PDB file of C-alpha atoms in Angstrom:
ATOM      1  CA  UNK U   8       0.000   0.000   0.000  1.00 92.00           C
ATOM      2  CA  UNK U   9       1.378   3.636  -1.073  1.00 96.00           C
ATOM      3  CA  UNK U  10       0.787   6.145   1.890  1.00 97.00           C
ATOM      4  CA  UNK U  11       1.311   9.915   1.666  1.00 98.00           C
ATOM      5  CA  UNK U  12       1.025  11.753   4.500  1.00 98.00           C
ATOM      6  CA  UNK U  13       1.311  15.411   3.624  1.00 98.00           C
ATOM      7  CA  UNK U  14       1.979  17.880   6.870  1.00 97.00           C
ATOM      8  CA  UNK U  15       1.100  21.328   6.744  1.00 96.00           C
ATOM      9  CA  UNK U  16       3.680  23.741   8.643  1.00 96.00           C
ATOM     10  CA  UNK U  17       7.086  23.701   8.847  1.00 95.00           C
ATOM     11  CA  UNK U  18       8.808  21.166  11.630  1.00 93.00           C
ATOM     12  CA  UNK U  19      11.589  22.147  14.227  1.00 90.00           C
ATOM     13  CA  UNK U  20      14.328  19.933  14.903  1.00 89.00           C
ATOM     14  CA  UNK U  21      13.435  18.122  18.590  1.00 87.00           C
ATOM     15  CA  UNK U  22       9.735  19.307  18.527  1.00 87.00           C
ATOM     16  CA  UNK U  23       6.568  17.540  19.616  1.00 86.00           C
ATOM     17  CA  UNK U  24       5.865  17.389  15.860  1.00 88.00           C
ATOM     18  CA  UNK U  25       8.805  16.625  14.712  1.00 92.00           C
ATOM     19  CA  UNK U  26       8.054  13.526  17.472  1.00 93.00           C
ATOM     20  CA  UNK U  27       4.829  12.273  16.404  1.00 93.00           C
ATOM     21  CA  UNK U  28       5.193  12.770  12.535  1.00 95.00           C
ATOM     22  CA  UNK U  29       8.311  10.288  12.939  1.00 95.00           C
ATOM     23  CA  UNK U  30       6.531   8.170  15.305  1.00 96.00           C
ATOM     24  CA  UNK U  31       2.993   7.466  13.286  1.00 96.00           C
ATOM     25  CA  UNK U  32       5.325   6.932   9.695  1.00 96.00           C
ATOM     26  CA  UNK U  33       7.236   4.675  11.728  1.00 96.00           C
ATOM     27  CA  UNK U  34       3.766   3.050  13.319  1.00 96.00           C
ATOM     28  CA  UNK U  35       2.432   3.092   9.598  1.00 96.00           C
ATOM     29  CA  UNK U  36       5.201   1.300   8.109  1.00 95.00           C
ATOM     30  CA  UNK U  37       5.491  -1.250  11.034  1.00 94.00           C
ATOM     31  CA  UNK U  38       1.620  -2.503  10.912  1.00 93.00           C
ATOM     32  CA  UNK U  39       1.938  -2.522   6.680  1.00 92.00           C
ATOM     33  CA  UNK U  40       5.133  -4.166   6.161  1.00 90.00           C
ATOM     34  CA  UNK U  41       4.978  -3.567   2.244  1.00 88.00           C
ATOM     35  CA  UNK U  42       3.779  -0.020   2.390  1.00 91.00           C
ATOM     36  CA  UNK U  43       5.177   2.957   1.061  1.00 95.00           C
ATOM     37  CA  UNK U  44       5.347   5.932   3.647  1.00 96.00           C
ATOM     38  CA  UNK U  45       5.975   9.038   2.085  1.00 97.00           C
ATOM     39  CA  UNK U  46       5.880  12.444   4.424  1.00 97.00           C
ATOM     40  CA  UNK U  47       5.798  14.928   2.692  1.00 97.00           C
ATOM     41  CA  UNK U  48       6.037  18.614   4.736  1.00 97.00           C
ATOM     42  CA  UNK U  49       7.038  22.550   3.608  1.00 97.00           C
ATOM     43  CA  UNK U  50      10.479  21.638   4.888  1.00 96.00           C
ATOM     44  CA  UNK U  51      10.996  18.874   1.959  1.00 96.00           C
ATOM     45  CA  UNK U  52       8.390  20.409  -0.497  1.00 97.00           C
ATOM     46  CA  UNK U  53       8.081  23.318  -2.338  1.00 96.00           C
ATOM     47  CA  UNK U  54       4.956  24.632  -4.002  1.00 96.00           C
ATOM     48  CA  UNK U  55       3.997  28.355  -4.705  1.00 94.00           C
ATOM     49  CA  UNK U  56       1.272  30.163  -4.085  1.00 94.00           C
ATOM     50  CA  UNK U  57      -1.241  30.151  -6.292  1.00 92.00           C
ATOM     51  CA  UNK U  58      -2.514  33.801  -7.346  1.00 90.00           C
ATOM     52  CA  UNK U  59      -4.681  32.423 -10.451  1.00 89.00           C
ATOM     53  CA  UNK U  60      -6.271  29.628 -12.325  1.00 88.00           C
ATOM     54  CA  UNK U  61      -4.057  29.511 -15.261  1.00 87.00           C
ATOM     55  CA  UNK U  62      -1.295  29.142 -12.818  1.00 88.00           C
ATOM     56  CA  UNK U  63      -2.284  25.491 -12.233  1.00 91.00           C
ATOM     57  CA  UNK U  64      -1.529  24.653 -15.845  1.00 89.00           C
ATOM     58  CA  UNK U  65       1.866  25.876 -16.276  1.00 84.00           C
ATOM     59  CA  UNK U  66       4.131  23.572 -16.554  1.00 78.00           C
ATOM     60  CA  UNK U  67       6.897  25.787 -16.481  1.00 78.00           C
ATOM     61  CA  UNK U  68       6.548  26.433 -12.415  1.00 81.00           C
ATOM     62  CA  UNK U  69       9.467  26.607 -10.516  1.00 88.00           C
ATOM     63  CA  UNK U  70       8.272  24.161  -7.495  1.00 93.00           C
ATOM     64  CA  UNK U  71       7.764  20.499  -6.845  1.00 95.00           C
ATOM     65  CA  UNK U  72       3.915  20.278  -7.413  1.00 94.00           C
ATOM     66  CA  UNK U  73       4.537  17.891 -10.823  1.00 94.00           C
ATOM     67  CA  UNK U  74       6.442  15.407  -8.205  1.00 95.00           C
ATOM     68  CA  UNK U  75       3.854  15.540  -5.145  1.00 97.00           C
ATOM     69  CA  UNK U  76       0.764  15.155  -7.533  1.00 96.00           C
ATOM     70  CA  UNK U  77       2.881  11.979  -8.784  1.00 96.00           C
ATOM     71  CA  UNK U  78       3.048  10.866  -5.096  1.00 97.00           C
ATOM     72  CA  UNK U  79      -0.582  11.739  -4.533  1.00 98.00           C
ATOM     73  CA  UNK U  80      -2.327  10.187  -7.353  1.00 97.00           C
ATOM     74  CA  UNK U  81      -0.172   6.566  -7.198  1.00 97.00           C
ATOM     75  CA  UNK U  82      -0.946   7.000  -3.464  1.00 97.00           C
ATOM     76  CA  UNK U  83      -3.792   4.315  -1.968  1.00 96.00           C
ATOM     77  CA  UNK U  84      -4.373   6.356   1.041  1.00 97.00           C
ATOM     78  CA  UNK U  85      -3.901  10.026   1.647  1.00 98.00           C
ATOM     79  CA  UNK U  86      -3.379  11.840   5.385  1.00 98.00           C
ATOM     80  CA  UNK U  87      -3.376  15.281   5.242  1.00 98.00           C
ATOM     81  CA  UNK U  88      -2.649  16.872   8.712  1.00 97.00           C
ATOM     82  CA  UNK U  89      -2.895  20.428   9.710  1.00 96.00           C
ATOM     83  CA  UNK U  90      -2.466  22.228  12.404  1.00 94.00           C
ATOM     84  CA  UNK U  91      -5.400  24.831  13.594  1.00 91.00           C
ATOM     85  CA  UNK U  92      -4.097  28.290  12.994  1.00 88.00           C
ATOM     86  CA  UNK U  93      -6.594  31.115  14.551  1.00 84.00           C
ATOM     87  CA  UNK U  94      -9.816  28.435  14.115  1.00 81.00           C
ATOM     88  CA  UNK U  95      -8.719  27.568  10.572  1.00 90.00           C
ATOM     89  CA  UNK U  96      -5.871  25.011   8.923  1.00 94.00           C
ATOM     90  CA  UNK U  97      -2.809  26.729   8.237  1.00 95.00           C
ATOM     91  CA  UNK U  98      -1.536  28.193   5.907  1.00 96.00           C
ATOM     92  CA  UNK U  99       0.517  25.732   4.057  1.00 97.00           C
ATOM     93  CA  UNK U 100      -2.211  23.642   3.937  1.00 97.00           C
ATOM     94  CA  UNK U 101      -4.381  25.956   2.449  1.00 97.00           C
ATOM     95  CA  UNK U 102      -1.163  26.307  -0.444  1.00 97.00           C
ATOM     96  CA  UNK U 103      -1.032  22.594  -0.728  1.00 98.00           C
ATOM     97  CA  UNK U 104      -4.988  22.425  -1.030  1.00 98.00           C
ATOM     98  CA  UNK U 105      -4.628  25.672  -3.682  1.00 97.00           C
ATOM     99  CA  UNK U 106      -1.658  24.250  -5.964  1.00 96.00           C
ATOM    100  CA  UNK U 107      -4.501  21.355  -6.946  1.00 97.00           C
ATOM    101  CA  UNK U 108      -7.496  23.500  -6.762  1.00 96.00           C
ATOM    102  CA  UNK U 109      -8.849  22.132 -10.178  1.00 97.00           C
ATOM    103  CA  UNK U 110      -8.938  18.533  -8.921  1.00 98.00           C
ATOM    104  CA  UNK U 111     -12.256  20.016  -6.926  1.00 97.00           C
ATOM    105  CA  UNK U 112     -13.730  19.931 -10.222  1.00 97.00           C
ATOM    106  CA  UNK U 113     -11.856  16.787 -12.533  1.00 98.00           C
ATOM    107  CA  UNK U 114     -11.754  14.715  -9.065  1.00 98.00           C
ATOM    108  CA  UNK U 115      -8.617  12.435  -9.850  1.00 98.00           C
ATOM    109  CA  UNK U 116      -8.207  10.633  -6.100  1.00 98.00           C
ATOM    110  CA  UNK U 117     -11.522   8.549  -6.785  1.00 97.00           C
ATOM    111  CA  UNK U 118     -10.830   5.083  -5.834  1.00 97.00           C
ATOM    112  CA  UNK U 119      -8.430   6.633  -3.142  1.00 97.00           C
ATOM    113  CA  UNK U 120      -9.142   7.064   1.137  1.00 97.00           C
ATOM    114  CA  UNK U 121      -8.865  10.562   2.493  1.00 98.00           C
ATOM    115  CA  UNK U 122      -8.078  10.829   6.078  1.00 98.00           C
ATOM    116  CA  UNK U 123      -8.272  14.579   7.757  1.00 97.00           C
ATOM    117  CA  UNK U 124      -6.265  15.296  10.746  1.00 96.00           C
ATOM    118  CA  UNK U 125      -6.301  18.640  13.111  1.00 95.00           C
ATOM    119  CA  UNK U 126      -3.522  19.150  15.819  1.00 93.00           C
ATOM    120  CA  UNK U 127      -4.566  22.277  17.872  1.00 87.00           C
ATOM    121  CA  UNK U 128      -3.858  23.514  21.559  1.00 78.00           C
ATOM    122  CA  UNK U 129      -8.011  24.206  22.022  1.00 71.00           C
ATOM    123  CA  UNK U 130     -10.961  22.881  20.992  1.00 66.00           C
ATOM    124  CA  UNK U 131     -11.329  24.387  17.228  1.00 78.00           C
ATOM    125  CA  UNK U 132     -10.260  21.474  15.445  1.00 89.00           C
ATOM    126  CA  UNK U 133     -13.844  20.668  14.220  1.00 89.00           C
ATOM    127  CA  UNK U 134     -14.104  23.376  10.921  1.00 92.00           C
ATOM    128  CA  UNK U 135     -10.520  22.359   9.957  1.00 93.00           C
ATOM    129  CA  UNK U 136     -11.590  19.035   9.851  1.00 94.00           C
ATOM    130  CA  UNK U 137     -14.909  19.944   8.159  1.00 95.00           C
ATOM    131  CA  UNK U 138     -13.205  21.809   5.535  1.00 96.00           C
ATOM    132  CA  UNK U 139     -10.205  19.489   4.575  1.00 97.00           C
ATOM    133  CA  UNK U 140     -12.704  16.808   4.940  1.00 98.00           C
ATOM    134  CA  UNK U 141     -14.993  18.439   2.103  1.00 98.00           C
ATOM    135  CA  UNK U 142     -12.041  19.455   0.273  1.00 98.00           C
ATOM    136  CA  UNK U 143     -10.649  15.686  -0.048  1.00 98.00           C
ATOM    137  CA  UNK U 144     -14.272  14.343  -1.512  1.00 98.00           C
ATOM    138  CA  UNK U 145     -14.384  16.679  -4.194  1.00 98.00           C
ATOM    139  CA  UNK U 146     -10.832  15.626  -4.932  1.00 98.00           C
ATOM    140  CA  UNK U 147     -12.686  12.049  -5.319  1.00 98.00           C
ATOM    141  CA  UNK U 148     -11.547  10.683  -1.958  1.00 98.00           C
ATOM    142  CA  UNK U 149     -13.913   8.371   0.275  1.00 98.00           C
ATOM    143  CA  UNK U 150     -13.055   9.677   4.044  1.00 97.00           C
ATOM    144  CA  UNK U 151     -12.206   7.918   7.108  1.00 97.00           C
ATOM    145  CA  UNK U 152     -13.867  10.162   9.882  1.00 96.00           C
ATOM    146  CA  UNK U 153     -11.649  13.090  11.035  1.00 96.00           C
ATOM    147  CA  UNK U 154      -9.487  12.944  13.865  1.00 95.00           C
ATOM    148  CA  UNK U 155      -8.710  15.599  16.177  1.00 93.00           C
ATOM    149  CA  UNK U 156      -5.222  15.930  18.045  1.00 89.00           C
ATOM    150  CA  UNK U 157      -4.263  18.170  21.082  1.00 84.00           C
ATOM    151  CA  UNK U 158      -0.378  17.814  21.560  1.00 77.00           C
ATOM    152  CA  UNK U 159      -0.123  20.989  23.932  1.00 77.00           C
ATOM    153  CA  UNK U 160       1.679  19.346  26.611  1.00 75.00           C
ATOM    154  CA  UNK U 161       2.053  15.780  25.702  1.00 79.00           C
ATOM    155  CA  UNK U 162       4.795  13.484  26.735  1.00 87.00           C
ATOM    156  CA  UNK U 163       6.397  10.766  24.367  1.00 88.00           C
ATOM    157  CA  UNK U 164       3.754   8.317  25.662  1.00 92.00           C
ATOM    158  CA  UNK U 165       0.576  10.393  25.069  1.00 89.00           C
ATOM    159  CA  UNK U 166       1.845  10.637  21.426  1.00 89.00           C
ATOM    160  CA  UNK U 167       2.966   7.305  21.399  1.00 93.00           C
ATOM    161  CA  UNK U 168      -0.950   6.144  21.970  1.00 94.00           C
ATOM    162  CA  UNK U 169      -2.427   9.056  19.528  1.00 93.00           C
ATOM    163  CA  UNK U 170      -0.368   7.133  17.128  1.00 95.00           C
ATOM    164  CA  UNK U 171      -1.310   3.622  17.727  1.00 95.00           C
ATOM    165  CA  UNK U 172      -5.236   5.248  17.887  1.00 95.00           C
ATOM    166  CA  UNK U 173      -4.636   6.197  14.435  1.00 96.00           C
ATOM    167  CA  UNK U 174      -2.587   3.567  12.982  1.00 96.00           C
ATOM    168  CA  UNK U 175      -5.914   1.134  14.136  1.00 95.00           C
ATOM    169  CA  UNK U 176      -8.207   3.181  12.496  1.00 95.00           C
ATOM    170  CA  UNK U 177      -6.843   3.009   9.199  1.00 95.00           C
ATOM    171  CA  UNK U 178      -6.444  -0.999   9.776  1.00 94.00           C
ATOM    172  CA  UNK U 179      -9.906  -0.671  10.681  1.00 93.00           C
ATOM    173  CA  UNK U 180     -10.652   1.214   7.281  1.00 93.00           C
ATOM    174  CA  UNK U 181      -7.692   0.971   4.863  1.00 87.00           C
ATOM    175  CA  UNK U 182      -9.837  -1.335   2.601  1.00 87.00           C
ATOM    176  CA  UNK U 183     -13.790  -0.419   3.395  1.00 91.00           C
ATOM    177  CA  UNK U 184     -14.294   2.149   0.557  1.00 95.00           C
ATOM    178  CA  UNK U 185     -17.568   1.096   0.073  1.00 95.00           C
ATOM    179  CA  UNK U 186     -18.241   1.475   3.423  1.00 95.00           C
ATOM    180  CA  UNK U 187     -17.281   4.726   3.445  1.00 97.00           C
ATOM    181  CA  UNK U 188     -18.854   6.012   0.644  1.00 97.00           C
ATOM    182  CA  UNK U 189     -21.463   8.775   1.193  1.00 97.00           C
ATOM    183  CA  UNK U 190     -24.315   9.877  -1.314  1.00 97.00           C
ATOM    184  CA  UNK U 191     -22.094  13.496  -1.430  1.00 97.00           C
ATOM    185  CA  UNK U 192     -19.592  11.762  -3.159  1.00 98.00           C
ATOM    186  CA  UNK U 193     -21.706  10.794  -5.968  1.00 97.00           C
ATOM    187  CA  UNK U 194     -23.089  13.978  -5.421  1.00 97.00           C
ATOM    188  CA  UNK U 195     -20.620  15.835  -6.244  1.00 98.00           C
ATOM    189  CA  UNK U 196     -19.333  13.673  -9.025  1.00 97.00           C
ATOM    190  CA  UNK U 197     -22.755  14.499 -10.705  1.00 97.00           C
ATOM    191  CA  UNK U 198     -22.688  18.037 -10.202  1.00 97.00           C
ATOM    192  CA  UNK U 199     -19.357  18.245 -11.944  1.00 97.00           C
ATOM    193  CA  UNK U 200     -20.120  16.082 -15.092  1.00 96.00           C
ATOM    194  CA  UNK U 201     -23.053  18.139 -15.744  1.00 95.00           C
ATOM    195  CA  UNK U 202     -21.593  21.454 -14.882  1.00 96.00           C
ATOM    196  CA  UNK U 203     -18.229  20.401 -17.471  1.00 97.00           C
ATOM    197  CA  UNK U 204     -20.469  18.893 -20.270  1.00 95.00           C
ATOM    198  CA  UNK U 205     -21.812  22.282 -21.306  1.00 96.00           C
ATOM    199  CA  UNK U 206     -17.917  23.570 -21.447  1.00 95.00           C
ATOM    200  CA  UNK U 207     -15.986  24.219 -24.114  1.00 96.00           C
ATOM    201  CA  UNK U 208     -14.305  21.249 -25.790  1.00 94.00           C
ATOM    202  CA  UNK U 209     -11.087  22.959 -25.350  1.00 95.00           C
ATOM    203  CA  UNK U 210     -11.930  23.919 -21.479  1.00 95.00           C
ATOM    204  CA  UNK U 211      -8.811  21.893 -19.908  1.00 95.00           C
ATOM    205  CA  UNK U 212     -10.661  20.830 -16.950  1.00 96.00           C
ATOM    206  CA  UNK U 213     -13.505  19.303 -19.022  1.00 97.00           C
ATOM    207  CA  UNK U 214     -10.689  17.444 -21.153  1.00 96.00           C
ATOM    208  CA  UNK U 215      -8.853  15.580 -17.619  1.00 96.00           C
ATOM    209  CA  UNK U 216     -12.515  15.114 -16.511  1.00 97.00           C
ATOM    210  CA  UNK U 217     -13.827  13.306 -19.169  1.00 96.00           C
ATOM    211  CA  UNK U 218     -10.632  11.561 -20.518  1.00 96.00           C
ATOM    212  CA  UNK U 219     -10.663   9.785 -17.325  1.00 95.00           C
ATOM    213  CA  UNK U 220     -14.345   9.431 -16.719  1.00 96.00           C
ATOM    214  CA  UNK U 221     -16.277   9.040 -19.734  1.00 92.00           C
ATOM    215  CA  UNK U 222     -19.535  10.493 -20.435  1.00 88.00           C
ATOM    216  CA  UNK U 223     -21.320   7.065 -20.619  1.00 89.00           C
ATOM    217  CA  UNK U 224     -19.585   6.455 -17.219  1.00 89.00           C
ATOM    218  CA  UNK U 225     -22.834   6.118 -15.167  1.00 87.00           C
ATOM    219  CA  UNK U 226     -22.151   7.077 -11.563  1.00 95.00           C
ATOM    220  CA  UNK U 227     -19.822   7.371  -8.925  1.00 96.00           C
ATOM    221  CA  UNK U 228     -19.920   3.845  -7.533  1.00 96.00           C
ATOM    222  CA  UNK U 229     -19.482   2.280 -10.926  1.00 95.00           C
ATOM    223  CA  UNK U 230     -15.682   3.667 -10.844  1.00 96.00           C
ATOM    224  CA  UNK U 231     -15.195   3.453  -7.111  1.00 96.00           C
ATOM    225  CA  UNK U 232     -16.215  -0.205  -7.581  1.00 95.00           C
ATOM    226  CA  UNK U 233     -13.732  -0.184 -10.885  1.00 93.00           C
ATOM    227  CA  UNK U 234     -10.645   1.152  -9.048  1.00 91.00           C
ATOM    228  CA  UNK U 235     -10.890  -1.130  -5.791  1.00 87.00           C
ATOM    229  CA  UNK U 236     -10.958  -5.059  -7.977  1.00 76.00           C
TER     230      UNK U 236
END
């Protein structure tokens, strides 16, 4: 199984972070023994800031989103984490989310498991986790329910157990996708193949939309079921 984890903020050296990123890709890697761990943070990734559409497209940017959308789409299972900035996810985050803003409408990661983590020192973890939960279905995803982290304070064995909580839930649900399913993702799949059939042929986001789901395609379960044999 490929895993990306993608982390959004920088990490200090010796930090709690630092700490429990290490520990749950070492947890990950120990419970799947063939998996592929990849984490992926600002400190080993760079992508720029996107300041319009067209920017998406270019193939001539200067930053590393050709390689991480590589690592994404071959990836079985994607984590994003954030940490809760000011009752919202950070800012890096919100870049990551931005550098693949079209996928919201060509929805690439069907056939794929999202799961949304929040690390915060309060109790506003529950719109961060809303929003990159929302976020990952349109990008296709099926979700694992979002998990909510409060490392203010915790010792090497509090962190320790958030990872082993986390590592069983996606033993739990690494291969239920049809369990997870909800009737938004199909939802949303339908709302986009309507909205992109009356585009322009030439409309690029209609073109990586349809090239990869036909218009005869029926629904959303019909490739979720497709992608999972």
């Amino acid at each position: 199984m490929n895993i990306l984890i993608y982390f959004g903020n920088k990490i200090n050296n010796n930090s709690r972070t630092e700490y429990f990123l290490n520990q749950l890709k070492l947890e990950i890697e120990r419970k799947f023994i063939n998996s592929n761990v990849h984490l992926v943070t600002p400190n080993n990734t760079k992508l720029n800031i996107v300041t319009n559409w067209m920017q998406l497209f270019d193939e001539s940017s200067n930053d590393d989103a050709d390689k991480l959308e590589k690592q994404i789409l071959s990836a079985d299972l994607l984590i994003i984490i954030s940490p809760i900035f000011t009752a919202h996810i950070s800012s890096y985050t919100k870049i990551f989310l931005d550098r693949y803003a079209h996928w919201v409408h060509t929805m690439p990661c069907i056939g794929k498991i999202g799961l949304p983590i929040t690390i915060s020192g309060s109790n506003s973890n529950d719109y961060g986790n809303e929003y990159l939960e929302k976020i990952m279905r349109y990008w296709g995803l099926v979700t694992m329910p979002p998990i909510s982290i409060k490392l203010n304070g915790a010792n090497s064995a509090a962190m320790d157990s958030l990872v082993r909580y986390i590592t069983r839930q996606i033993e739990r649900e690494s291969n239920n996708h049809l369990s997870l399913y909800k009737s938004i993702n199909n939802e949303i799949f339908e709302y986009n193949k309507r909205n992109l059939m009356e585009y322009p042929d030439s409309n690029i986001e209609k073109k990586l939309f349809f090239d990869k789901y036909p218009e005869n395609t029926k629904n959303y379960m019909d490739i979720l079921v497709s992608k999972i044999k």
